[in-house]
Tab-separated table of C-alpha atoms in Angstrom:
chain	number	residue	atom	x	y	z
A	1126	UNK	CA	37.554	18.045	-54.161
A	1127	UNK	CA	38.751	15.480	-51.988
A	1128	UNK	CA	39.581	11.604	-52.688
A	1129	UNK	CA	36.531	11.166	-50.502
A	1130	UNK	CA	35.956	7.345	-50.369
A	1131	UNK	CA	35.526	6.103	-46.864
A	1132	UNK	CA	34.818	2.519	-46.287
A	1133	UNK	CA	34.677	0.926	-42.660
A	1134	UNK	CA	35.346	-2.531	-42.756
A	1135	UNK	CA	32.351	-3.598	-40.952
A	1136	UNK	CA	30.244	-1.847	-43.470
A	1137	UNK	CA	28.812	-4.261	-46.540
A	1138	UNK	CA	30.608	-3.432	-49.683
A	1139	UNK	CA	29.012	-3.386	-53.070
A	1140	UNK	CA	29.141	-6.808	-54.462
A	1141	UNK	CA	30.604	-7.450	-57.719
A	1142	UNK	CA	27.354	-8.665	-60.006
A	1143	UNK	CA	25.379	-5.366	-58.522
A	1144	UNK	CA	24.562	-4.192	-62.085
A	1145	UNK	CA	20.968	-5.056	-62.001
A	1146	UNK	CA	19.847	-7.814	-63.956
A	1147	UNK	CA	16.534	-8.055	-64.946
A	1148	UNK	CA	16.069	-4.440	-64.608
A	1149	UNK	CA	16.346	-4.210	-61.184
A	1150	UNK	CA	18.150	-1.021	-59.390
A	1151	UNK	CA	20.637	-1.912	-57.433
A	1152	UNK	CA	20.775	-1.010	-53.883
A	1153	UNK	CA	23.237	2.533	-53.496
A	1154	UNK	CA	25.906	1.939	-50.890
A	1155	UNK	CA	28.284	5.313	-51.130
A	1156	UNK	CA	26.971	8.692	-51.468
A	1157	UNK	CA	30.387	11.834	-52.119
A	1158	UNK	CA	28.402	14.731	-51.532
A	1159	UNK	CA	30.026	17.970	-52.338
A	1160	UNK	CA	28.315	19.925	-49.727
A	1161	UNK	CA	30.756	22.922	-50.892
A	1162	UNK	CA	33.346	23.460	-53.875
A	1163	UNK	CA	34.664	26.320	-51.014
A	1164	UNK	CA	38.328	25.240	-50.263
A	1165	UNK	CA	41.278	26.880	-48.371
A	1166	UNK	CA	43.717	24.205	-50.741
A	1167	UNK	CA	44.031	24.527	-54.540
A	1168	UNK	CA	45.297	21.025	-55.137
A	1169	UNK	CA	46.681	20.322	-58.995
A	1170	UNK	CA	44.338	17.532	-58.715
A	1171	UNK	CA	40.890	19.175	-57.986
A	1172	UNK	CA	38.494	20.913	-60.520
A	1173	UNK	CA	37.747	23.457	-56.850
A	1174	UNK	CA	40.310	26.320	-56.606
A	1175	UNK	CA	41.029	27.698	-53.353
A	1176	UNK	CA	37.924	30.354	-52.891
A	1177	UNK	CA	36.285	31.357	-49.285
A	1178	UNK	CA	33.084	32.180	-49.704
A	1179	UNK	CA	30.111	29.887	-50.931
A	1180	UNK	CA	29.366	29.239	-55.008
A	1181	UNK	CA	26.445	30.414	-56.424
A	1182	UNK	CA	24.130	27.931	-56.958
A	1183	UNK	CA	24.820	25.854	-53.359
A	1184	UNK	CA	22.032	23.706	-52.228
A	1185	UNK	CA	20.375	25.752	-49.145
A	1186	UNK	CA	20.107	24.114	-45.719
A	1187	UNK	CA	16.056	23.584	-46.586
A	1188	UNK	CA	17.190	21.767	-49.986
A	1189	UNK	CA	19.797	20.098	-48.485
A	1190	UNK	CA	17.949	18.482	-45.647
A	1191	UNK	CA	15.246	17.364	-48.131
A	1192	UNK	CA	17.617	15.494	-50.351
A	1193	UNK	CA	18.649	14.134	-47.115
A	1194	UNK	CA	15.330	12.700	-46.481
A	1195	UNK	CA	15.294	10.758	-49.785
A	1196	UNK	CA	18.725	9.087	-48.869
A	1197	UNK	CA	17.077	5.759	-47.524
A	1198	UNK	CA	14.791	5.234	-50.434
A	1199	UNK	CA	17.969	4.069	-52.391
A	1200	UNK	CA	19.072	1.892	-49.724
A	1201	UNK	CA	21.315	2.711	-46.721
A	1202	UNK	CA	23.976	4.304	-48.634
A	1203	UNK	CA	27.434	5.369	-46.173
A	1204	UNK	CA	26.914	9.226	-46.848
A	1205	UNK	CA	30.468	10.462	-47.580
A	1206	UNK	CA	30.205	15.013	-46.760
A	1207	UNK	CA	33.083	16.306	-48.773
A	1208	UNK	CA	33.952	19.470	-50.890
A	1209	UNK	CA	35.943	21.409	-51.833
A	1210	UNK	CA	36.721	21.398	-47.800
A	1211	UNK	CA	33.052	20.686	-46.021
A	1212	UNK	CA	33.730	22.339	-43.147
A	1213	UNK	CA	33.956	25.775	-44.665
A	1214	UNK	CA	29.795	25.213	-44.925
A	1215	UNK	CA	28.397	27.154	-41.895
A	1216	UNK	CA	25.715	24.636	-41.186
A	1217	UNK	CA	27.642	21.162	-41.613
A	1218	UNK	CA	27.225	20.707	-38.012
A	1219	UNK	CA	23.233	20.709	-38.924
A	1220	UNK	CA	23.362	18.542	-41.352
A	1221	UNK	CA	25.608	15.480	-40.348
A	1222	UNK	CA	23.280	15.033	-37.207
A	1223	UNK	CA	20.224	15.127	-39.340
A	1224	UNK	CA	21.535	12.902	-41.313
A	1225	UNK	CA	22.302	10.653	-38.203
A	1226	UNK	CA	18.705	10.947	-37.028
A	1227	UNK	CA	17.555	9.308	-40.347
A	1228	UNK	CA	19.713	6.258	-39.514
A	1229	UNK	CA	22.694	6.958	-42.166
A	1230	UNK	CA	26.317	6.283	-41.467
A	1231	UNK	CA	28.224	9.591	-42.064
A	1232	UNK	CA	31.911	10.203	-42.891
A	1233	UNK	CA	33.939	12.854	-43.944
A	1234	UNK	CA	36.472	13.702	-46.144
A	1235	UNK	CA	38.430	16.947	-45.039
A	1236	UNK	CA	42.010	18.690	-45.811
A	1237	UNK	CA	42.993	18.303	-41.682
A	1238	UNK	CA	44.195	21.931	-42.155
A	1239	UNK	CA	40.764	23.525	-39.944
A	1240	UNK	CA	40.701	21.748	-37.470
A	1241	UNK	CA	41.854	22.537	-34.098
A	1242	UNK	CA	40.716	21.274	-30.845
A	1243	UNK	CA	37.020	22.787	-30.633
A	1244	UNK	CA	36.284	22.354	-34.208
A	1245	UNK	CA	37.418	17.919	-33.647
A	1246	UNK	CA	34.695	18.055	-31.256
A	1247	UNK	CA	32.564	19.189	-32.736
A	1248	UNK	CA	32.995	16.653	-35.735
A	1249	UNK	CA	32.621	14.069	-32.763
A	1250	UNK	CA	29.515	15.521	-31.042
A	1251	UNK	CA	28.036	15.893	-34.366
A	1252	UNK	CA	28.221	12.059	-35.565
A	1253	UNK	CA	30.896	11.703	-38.162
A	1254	UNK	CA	32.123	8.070	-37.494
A	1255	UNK	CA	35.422	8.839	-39.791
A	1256	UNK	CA	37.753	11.301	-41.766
A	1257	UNK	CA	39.609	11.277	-44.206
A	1258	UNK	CA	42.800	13.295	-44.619
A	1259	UNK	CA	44.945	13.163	-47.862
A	1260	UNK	CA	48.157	12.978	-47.628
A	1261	UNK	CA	50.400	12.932	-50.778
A	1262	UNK	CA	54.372	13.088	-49.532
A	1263	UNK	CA	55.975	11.964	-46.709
A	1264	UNK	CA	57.211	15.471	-45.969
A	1265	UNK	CA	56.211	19.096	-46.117
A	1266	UNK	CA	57.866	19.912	-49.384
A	1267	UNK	CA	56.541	17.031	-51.252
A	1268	UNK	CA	53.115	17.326	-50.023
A	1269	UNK	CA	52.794	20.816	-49.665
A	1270	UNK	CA	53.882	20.979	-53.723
A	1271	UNK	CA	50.779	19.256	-54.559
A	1272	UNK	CA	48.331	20.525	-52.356
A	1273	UNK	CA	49.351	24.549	-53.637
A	1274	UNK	CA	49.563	25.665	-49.940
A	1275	UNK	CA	52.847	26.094	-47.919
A	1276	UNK	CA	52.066	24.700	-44.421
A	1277	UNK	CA	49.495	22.356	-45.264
A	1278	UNK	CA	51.421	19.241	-44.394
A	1279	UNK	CA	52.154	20.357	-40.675
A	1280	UNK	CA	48.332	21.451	-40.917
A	1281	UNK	CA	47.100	18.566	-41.547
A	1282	UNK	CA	48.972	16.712	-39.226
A	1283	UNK	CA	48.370	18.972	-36.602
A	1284	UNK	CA	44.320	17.894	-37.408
A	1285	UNK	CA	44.747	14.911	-37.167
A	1286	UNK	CA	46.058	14.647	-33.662
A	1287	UNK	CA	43.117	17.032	-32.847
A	1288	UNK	CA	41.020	13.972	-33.891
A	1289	UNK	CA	42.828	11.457	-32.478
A	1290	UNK	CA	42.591	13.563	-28.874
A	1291	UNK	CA	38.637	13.919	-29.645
A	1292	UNK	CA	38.288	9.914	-30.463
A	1293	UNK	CA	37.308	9.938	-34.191
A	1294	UNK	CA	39.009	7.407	-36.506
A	1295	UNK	CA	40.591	8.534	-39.394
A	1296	UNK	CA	41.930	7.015	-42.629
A	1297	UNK	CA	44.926	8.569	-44.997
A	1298	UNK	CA	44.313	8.922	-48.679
A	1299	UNK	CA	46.931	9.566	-51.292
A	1300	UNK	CA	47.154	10.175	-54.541
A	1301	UNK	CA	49.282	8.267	-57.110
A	1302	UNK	CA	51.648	10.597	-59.179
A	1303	UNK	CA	54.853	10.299	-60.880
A	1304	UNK	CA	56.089	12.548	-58.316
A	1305	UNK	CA	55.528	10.610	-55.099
A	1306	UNK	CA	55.679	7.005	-56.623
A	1307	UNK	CA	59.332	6.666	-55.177
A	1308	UNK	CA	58.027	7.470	-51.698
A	1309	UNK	CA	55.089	5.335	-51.409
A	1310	UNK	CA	56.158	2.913	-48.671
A	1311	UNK	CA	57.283	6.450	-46.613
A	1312	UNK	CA	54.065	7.694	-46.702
A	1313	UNK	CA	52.371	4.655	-45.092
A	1314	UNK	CA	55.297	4.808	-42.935
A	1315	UNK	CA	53.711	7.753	-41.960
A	1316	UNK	CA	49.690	6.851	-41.992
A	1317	UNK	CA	51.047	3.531	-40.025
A	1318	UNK	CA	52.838	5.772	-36.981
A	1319	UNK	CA	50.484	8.129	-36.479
A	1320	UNK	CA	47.614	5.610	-36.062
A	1321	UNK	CA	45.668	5.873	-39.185
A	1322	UNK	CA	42.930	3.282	-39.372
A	1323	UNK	CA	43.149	2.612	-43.231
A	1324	UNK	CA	45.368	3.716	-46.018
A	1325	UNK	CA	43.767	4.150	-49.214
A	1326	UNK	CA	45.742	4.725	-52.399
A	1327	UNK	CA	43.880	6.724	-55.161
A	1328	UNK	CA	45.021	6.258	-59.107
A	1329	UNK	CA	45.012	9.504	-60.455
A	1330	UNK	CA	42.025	11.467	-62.477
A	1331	UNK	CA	43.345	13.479	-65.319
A	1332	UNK	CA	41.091	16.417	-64.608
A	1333	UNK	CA	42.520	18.816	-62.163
A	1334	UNK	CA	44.384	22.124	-63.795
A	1335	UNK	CA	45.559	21.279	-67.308
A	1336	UNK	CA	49.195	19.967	-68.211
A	1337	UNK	CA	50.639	20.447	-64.514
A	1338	UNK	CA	48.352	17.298	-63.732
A	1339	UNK	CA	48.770	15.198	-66.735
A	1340	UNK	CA	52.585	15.314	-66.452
A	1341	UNK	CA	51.636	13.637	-62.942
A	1342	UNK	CA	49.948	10.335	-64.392
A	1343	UNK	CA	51.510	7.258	-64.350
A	1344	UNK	CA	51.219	5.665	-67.586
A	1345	UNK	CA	49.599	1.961	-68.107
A	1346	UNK	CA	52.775	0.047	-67.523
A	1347	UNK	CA	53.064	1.557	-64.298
A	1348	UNK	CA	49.787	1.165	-63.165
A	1349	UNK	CA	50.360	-2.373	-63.667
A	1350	UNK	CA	53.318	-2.041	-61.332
A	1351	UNK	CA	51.935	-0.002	-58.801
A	1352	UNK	CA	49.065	-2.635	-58.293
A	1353	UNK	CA	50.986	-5.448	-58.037
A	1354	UNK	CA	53.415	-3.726	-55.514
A	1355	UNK	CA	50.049	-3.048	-53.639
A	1356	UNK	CA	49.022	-6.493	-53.481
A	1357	UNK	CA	51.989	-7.837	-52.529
A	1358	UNK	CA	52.656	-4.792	-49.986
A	1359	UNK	CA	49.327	-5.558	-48.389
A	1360	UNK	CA	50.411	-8.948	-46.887
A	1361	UNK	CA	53.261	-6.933	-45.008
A	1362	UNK	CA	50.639	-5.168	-42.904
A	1363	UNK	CA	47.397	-5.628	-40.140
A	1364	UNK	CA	46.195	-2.251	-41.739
A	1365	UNK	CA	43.144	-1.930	-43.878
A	1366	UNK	CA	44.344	-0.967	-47.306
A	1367	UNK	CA	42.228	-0.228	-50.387
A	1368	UNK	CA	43.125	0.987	-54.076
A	1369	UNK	CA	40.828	3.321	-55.212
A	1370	UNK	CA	40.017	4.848	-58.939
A	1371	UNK	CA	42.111	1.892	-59.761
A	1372	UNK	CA	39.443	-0.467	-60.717
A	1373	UNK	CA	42.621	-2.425	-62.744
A	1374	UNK	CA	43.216	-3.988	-59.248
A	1375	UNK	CA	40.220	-6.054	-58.541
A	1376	UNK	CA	41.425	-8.083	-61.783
A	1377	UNK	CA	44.999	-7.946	-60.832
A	1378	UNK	CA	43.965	-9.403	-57.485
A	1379	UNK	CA	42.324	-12.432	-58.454
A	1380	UNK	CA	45.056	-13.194	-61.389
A	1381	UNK	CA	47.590	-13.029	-58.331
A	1382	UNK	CA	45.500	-15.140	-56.177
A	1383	UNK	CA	45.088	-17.525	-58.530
A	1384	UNK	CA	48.392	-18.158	-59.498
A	1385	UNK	CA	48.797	-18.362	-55.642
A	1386	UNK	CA	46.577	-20.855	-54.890
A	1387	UNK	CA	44.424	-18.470	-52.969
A	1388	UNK	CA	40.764	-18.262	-52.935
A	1389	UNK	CA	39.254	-14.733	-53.489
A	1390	UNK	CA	37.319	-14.572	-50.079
A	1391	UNK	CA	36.047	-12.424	-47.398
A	1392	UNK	CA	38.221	-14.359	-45.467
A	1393	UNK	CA	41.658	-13.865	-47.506
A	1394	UNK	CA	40.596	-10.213	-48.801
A	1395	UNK	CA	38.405	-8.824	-46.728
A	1396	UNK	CA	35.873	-6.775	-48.561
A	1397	UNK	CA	37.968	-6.525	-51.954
A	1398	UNK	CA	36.454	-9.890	-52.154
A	1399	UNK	CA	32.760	-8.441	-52.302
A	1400	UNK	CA	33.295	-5.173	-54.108
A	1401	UNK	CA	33.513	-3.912	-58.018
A	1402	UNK	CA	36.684	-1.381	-59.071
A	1403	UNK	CA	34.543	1.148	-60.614
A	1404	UNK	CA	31.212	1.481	-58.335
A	1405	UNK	CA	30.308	5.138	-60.265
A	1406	UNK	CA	26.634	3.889	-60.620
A	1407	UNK	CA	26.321	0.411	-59.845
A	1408	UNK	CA	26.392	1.392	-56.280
A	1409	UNK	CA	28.494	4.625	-56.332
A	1410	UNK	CA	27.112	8.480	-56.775
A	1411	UNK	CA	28.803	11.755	-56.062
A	1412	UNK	CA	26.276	14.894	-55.920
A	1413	UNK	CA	27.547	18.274	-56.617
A	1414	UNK	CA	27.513	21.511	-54.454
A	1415	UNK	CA	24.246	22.419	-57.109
A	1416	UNK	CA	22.250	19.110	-57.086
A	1417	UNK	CA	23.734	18.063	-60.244
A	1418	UNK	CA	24.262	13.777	-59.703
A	1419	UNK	CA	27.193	11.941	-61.191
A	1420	UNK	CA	28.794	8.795	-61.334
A	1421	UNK	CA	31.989	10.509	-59.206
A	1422	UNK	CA	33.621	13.390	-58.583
A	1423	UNK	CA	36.070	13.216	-61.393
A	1424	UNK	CA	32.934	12.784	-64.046
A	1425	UNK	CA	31.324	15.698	-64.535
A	1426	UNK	CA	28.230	13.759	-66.343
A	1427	UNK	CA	24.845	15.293	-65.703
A	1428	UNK	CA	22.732	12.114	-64.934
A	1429	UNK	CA	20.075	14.322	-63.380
A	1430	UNK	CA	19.365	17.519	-61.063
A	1431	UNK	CA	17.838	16.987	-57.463
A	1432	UNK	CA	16.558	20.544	-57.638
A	1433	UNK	CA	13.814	19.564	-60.565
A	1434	UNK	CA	14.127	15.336	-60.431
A	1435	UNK	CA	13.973	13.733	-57.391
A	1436	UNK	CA	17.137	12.003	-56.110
A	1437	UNK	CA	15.954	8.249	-56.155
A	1438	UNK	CA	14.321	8.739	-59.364
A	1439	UNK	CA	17.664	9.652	-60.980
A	1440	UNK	CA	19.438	6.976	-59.122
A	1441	UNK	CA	16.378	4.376	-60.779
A	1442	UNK	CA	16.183	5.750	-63.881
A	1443	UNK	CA	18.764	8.135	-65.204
A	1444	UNK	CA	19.910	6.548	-68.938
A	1445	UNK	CA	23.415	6.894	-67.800
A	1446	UNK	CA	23.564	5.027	-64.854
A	1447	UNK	CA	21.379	2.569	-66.841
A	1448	UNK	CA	24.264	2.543	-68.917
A	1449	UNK	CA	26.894	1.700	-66.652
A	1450	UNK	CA	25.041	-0.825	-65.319
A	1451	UNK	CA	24.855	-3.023	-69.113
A	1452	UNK	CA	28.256	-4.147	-70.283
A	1453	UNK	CA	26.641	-3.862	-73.699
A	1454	UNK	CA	26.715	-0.396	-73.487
A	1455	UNK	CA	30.743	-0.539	-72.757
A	1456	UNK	CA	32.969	0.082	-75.835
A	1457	UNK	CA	36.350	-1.839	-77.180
A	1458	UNK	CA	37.934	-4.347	-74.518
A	1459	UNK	CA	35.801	-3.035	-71.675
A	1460	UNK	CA	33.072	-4.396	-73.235
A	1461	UNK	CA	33.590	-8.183	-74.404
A	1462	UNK	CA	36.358	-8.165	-70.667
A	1463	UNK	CA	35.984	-11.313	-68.576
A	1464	UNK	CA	37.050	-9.212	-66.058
A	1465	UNK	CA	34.403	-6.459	-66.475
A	1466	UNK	CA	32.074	-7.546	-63.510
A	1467	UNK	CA	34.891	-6.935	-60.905
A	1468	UNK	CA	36.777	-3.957	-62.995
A	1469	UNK	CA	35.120	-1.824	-64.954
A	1470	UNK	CA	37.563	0.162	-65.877
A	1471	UNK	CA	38.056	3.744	-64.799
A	1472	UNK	CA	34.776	5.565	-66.156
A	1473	UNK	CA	36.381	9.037	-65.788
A	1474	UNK	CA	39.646	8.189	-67.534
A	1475	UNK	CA	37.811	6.898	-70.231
A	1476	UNK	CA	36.033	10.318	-70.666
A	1477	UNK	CA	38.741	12.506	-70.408
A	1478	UNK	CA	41.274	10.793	-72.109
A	1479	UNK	CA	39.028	8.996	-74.855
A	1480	UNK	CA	36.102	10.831	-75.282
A	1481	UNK	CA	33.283	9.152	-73.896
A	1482	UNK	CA	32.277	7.710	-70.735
A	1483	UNK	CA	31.657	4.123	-71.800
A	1484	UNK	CA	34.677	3.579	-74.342
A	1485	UNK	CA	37.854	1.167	-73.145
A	1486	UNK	CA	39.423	2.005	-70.021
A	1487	UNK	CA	42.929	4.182	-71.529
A	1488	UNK	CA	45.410	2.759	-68.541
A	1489	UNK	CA	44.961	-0.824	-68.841
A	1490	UNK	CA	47.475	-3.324	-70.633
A	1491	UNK	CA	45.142	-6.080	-70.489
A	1492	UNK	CA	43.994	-8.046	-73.384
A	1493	UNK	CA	40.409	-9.828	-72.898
A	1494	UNK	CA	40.184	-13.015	-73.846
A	1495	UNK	CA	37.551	-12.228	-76.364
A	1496	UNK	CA	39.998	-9.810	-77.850
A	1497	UNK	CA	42.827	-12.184	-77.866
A	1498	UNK	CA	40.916	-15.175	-79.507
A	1499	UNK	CA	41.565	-17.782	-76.855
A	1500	UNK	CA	39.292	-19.665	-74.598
A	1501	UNK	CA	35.360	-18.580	-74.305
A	1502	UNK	CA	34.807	-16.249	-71.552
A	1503	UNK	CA	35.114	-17.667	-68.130
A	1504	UNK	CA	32.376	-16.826	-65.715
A	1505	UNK	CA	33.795	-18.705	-62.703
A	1506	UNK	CA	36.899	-15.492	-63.341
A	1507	UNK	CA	34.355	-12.931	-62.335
A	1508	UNK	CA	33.351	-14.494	-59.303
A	1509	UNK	CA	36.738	-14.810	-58.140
């Protein structure tokens, strides 16, 4: 499974207070769809191993064009076609231009390691208006370590100029690890000279292949760290940069600004301004290879099966999205956070490393002030 979020900056981000009030279903902005958990990769990260053929239980084309059809009753969701790798599914290039036809912007997230000069143009001919390639090392060894392939750095480069010669915009993800931490500012180095139109840092997931990806996760103190060196780091660039499964930094953000002086704003941050850290849904879904819909990729929550519900039912009305959506519902500092409108907290995290879905987010030094018995809640603080 690939880091998979793709946001153009054009495109109208979630806002922050999208949690319905009033009982009212927020509008879904980002569909991951996991058209395949087939991957050529078996990254330490990903719950997919690497495994050619198709999975049993695969939505078929039929089922997979009718889910497509329900897409624009939940709004006019970005619809992000990622796996496993997506173009190991022998009819992508059918669905991506159906998808098109029903007015929905369509991205991808891919490994880079398939595609050669035909196969780019046919991801142009067929509508995808961006990839995404993950890139975790400035370097072979260092990337090729974490991905489990030898050869998939120079891969993956050699993809993306394919792209680049076939006009399609790309973005570079990566993955923060304890490993590559020392050669972050390499790595956009990297995205920066070979033209990548965004650089999105990902906080890691603790749910890839057992203790070979915990021993990779940066503990809260250096979350902290690694946020702040992003917000200052983002000043030293024109390039669109965005910290994802790191919901830590939308708070971080606006305590910075404010000691700055600065107004959170479209104008000063761009869409960071308008959008929530954890979106998993408020205005966030993934959908797996089977139907099954979750708040991401890295939750494996069953909020409701497209094969036997129908997709914007489950989007309306499944009791755990209705639960994220409540800050009641959220447990220890999550829930009483000042900061909870804009943050969140990491949803997955919480799961895997405290048992539940809605409990305290495990990576996160800050103390609400509910928690810390100072001033009442500050609403102006969510808004930024």
């Amino acid at each position: 499974m690939h880091r998979p979020e793709i946001m153009h900056p054009t495109h109208p981000a979630s806002h922050p207070h999208n949690a319905s009030p009033h009982g009212q279903t927020p509008p879904l902005r980002l569909i991951a769809w996991e058209i395949t958990r087939s991957c050529n990769l078996a990254c330490q990260h990903c719950r997919a191993e690497a495994h050619e053929e198709p999975y049993p239980g695969e939505l078929s084309t039929a089922e997979a064009k009718a889910l497509i059809d329900t897409f624009p009753e939940t709004g006019n969701p970005v619809i992000i076609f990622t796996g496993g790798e997506p173009l190991m599914r022998k009819d992508i290039f059918e669905l991506v231009p159906y998808a098109r036809a029903k007015g929905l912007r369509c991205v991808m997230g891919t490994n880079g390691t398939r595609i050669d000069a035909d196969m780019a143009a046919r991801i142009k001919e067929s509508g995808i208006q961006r990839c995404s390639i993950s890139i975790d090392g400035p370097d072979a060894p260092s990337h090729d370590d974490f991905r489990g392939v030898p050869g998939a750095f120079e891969a993956s480069l050699a993809g993306i100029e394919e792209l680049k010669k076939a006009g399609v915009e790309f973005q570079i993800n990566t993955t923060v690890t304890k490993h590559n931490m020392p050669f972050f500012k390499k790595v956009f180095h990297l995205a920066e000279d070979i033209g990548a139109a965004a650089w999105h840092i990902f906080l890691l997931v603790p749910t890839g292949r057992g203790d070979a990806i915990r021993n990779e996760i940066i503990n809260a103190q250096e979350y902290e760290e690694v946020l702040n060196w992003f917000y200052d780091f983002r000043k030293t660039t024109s390039m669109h940069l965005k910290a994802t499964c790191a919901p830590h930094y939308y708070r971080i953000m606006r305590q910075r600004a404010r000691e700055e002086g600065i107004k959170v704003n479209m104008d000063n941050f761009g869409l960071d301004a308008m959008t929530r850290g954890c979106l998993g849904g408020t205005g966030f879904c993934f959908i797996s290879h089977t139907g099954q819909v979750q708040p991401c990729g890295f939750l494996e929550l069953d909020c409701g099966q497209i094969k036997t519900t129908r997709f914007p039912d489950i989007w309306t009305s499944s009791p755990q999205f209705l639960a994220l959506r409540d800050q009641s519902s959220y447990e220890g500092k999550c829930g009483v956070c000042e900061y909870h409108k804009v943050c969140g907290g990491c949803r997955a995290r919480a799961h895997t490393m405290k048992g539940h879905y809605l409990k305290e987010e495990p990576l996160c030094t800050y103390i609400p002030r509910a928690v810390d018995n100072q001033a009442p809640t500050d609403k102006q603080e969510e808004k930024g």
